[in-house]
MMTF fields as JSON, N, C-alpha, C and O atoms, coordinates in Angstrom:
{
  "mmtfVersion": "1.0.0",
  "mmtfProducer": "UNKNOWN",
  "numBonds": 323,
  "numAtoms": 324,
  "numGroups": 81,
  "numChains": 1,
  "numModels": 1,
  "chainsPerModel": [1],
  "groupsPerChain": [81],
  "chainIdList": ["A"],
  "bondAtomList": [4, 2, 8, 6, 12, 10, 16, 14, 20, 18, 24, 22, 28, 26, 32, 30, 36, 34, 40, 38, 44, 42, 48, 46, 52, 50, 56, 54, 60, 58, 64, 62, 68, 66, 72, 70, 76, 74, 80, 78, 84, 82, 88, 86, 92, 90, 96, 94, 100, 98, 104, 102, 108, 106, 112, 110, 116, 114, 120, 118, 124, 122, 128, 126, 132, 130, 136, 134, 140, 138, 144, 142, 148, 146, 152, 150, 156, 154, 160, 158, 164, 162, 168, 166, 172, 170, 176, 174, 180, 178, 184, 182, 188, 186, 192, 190, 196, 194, 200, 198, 204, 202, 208, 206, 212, 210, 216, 214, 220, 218, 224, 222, 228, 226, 232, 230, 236, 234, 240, 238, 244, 242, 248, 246, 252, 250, 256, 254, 260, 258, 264, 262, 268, 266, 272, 270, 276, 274, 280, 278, 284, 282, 288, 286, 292, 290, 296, 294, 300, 298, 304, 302, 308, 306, 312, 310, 316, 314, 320, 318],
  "bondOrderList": [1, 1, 1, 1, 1, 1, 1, 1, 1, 1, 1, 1, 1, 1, 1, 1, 1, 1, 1, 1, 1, 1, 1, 1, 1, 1, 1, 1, 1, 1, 1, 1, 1, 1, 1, 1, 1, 1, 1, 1, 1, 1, 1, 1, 1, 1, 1, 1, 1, 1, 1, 1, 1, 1, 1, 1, 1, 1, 1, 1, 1, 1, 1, 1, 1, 1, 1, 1, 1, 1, 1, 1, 1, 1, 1, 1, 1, 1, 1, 1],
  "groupList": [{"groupName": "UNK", "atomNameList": ["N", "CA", "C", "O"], "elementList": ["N", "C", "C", "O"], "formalChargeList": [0, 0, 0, 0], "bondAtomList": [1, 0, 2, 1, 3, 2], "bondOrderList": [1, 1, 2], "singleLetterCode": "X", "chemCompType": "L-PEPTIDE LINKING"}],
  "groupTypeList": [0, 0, 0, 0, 0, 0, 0, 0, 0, 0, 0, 0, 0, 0, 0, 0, 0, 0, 0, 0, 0, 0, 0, 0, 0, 0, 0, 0, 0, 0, 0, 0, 0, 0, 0, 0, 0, 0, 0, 0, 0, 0, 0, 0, 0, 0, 0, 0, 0, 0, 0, 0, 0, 0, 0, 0, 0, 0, 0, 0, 0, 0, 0, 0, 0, 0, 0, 0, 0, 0, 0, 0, 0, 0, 0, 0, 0, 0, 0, 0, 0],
  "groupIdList": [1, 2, 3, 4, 5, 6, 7, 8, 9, 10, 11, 12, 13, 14, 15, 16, 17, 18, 19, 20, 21, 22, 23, 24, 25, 26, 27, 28, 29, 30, 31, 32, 33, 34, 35, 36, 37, 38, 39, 40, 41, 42, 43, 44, 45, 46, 47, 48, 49, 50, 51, 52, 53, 54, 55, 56, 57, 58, 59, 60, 61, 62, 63, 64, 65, 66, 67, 68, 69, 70, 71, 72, 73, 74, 75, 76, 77, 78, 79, 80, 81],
  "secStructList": [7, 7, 1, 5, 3, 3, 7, 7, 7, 7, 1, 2, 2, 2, 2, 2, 2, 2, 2, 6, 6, 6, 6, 6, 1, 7, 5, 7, 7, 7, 3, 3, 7, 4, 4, 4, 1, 1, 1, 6, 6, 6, 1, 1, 1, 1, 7, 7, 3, 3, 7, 1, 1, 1, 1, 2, 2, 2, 2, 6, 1, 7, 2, 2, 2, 2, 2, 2, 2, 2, 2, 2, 6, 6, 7, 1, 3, 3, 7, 7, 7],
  "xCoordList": [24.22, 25.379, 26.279, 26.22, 26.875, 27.76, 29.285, 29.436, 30.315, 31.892, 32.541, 33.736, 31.895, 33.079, 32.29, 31.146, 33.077, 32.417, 33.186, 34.364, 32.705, 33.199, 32.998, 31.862, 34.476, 34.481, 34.269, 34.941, 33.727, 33.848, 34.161, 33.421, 35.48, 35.798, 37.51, 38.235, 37.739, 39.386, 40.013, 39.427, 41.081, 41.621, 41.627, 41.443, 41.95, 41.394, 39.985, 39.775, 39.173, 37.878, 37.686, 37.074, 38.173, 38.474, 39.256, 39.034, 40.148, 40.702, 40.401, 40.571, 39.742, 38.582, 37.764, 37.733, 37.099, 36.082, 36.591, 35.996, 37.829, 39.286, 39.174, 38.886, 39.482, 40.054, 38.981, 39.201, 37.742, 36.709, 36.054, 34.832, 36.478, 35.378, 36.541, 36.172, 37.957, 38.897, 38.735, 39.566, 37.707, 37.955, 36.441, 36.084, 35.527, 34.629, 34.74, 33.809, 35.718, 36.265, 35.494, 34.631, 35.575, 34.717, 35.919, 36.499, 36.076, 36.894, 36.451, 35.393, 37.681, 37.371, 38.208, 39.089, 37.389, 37.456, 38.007, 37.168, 38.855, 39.261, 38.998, 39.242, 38.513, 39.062, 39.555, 39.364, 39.882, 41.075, 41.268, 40.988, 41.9, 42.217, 43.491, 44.133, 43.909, 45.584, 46.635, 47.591, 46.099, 46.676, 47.226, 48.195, 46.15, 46.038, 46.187, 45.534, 47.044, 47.259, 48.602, 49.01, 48.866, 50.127, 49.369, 49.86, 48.388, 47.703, 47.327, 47.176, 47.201, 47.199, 45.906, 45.975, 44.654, 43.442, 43.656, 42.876, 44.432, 44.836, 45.683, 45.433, 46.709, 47.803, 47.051, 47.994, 46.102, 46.323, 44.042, 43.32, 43.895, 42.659, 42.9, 43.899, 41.991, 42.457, 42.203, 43.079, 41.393, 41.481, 41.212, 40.491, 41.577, 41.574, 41.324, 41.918, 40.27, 40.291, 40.251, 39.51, 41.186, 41.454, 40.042, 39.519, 39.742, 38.832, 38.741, 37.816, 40.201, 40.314, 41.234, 42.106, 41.058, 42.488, 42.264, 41.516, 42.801, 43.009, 41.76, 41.532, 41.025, 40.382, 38.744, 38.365, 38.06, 37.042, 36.27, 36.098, 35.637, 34.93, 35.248, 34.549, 35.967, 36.857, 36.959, 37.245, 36.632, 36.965, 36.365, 36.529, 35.892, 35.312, 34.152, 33.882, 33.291, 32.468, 31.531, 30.526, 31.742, 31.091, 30.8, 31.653, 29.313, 28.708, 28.876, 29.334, 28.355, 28.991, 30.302, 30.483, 31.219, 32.66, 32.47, 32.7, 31.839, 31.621, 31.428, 31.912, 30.103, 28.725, 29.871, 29.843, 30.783, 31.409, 32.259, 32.529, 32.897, 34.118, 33.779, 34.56, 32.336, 31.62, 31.293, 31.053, 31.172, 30.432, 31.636, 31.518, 32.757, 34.435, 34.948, 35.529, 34.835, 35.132, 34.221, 34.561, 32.958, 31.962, 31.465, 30.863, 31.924, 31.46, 29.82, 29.219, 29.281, 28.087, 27.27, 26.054, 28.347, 27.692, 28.68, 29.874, 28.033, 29.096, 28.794, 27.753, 29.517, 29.738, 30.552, 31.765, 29.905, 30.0, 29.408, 28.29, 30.636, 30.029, 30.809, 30.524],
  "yCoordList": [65.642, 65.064, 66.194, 67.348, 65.881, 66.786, 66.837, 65.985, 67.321, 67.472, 67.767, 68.046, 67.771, 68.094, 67.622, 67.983, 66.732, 66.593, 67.413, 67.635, 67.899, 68.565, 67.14, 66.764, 66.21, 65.775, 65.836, 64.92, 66.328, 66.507, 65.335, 65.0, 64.926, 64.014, 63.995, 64.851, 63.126, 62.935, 61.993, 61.515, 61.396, 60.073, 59.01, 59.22, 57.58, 56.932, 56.597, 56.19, 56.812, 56.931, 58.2, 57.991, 59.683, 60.404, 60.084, 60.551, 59.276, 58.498, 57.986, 58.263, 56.89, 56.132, 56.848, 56.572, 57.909, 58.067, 58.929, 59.382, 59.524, 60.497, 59.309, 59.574, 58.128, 56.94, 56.727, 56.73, 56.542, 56.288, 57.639, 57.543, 58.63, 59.587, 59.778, 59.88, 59.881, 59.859, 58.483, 58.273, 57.832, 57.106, 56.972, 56.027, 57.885, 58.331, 59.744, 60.151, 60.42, 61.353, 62.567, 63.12, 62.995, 63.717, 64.551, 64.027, 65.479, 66.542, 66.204, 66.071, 66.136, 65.602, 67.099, 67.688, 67.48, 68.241, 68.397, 68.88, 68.174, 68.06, 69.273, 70.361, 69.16, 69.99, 70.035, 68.9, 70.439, 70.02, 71.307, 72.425, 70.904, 72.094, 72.019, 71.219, 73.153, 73.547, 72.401, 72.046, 71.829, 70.219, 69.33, 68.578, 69.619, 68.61, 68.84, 68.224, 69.728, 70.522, 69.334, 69.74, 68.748, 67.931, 66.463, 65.965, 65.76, 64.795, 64.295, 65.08, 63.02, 62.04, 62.753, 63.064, 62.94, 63.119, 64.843, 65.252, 65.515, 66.478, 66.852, 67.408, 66.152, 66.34, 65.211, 64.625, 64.582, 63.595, 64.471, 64.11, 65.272, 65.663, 66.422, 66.324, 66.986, 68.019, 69.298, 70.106, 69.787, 70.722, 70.865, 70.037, 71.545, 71.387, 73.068, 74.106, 72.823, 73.942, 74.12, 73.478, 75.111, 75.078, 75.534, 76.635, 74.95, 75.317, 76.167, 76.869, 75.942, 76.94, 76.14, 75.387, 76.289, 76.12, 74.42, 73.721, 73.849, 72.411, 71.561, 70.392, 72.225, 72.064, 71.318, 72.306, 70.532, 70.367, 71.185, 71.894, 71.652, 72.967, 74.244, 75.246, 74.066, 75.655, 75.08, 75.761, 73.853, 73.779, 72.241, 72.15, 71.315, 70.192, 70.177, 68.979, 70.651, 70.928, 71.959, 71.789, 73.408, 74.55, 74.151, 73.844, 73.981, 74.144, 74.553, 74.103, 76.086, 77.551, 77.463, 77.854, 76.75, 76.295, 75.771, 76.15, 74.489, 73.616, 73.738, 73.324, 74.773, 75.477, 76.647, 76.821, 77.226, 78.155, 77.889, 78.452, 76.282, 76.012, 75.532, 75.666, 74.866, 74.288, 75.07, 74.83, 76.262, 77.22, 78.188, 78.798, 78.068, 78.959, 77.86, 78.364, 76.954, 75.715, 75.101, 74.181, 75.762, 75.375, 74.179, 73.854, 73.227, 71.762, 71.842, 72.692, 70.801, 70.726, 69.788, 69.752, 68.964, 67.688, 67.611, 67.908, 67.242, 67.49, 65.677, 65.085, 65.267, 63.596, 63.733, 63.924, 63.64, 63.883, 62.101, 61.604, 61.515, 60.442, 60.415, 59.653],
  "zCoordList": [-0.088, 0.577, 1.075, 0.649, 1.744, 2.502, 2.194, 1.319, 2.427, 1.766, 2.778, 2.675, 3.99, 5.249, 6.457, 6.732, 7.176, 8.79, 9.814, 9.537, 10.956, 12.079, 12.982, 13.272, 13.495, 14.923, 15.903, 16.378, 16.738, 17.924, 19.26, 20.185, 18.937, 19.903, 19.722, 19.216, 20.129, 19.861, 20.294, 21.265, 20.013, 20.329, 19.086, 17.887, 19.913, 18.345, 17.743, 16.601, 18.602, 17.718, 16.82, 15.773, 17.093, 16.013, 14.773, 13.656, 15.084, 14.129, 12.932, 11.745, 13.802, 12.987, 11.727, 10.528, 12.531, 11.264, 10.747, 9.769, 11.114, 9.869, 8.415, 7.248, 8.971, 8.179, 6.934, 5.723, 7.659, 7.092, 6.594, 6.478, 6.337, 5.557, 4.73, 3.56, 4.862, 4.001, 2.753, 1.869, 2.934, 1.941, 1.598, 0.893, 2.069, 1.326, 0.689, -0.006, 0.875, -0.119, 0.801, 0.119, 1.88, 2.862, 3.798, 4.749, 3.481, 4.669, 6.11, 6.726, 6.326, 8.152, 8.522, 7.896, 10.059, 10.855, 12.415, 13.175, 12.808, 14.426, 15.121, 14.6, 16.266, 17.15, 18.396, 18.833, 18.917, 20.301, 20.954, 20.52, 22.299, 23.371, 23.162, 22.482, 23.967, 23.826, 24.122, 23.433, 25.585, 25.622, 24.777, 24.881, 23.597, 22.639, 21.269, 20.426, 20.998, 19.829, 19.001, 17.912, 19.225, 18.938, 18.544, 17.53, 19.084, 19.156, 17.692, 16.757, 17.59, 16.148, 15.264, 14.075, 16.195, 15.544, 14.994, 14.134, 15.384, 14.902, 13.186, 12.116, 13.834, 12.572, 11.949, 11.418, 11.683, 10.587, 9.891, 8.961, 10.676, 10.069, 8.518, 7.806, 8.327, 6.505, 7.292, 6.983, 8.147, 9.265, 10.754, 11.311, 11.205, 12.9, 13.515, 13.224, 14.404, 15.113, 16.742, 17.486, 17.147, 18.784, 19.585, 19.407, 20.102, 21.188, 22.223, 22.629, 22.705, 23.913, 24.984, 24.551, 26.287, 26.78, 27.42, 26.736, 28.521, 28.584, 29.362, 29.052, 30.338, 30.98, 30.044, 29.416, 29.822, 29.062, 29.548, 28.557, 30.371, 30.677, 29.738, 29.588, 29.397, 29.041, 26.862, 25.878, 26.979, 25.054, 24.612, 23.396, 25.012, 24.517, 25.371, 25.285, 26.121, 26.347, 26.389, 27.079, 25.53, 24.909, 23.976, 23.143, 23.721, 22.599, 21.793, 20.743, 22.236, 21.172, 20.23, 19.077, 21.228, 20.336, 19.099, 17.951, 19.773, 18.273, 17.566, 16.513, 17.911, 16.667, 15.414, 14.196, 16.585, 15.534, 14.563, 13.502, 15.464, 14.636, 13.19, 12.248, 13.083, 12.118, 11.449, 10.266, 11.975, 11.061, 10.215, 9.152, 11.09, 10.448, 9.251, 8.289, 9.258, 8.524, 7.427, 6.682, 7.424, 6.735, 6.393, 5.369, 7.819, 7.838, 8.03, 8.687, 7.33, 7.229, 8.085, 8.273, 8.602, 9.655, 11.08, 11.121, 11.954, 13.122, 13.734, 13.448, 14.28, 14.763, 16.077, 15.993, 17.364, 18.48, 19.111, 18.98, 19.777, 20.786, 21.932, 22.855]
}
């Protein structure tokens, strides 16, 4: 079993499964662009990491991002829709 998910999305479906792994006892993970540094799925994760600047080209659409942020955070599962 795993002890931390990495999000990769944001809004209220990040929300959502904040809600729901919080009550499977599971570290939730956000990450977000500079835009979006203030945003619900943010402040309400157990950690959050910046991507990069506002543009999705430039921070919710790099791979590499994701891969690192998961890997700086030592989340073990990543949940992308």
């Amino acid at each position: 079993m795993f002890d931390k998910v990495l999000i990769a999305n944001r809004g209220a479906i990040a929300c959502r499964i904040q809600r729901t792994l919080r009550r499977m006892k599971i570290a939730a993970v956000a990450v977000y662009s500079e835009a979006d540094k203030h945003s619900l799925h943010v402040t309400s994760a157990d950690e959050s990491v910046c991507l990069g600047a506002a543009p999705s080209a430039e921070s919710y659409l790099r791979q590499d991002g994701l891969i690192d942020a998961a890997r700086a955070t030592g989340a073990r599962f990543m949940i992308g829709c």
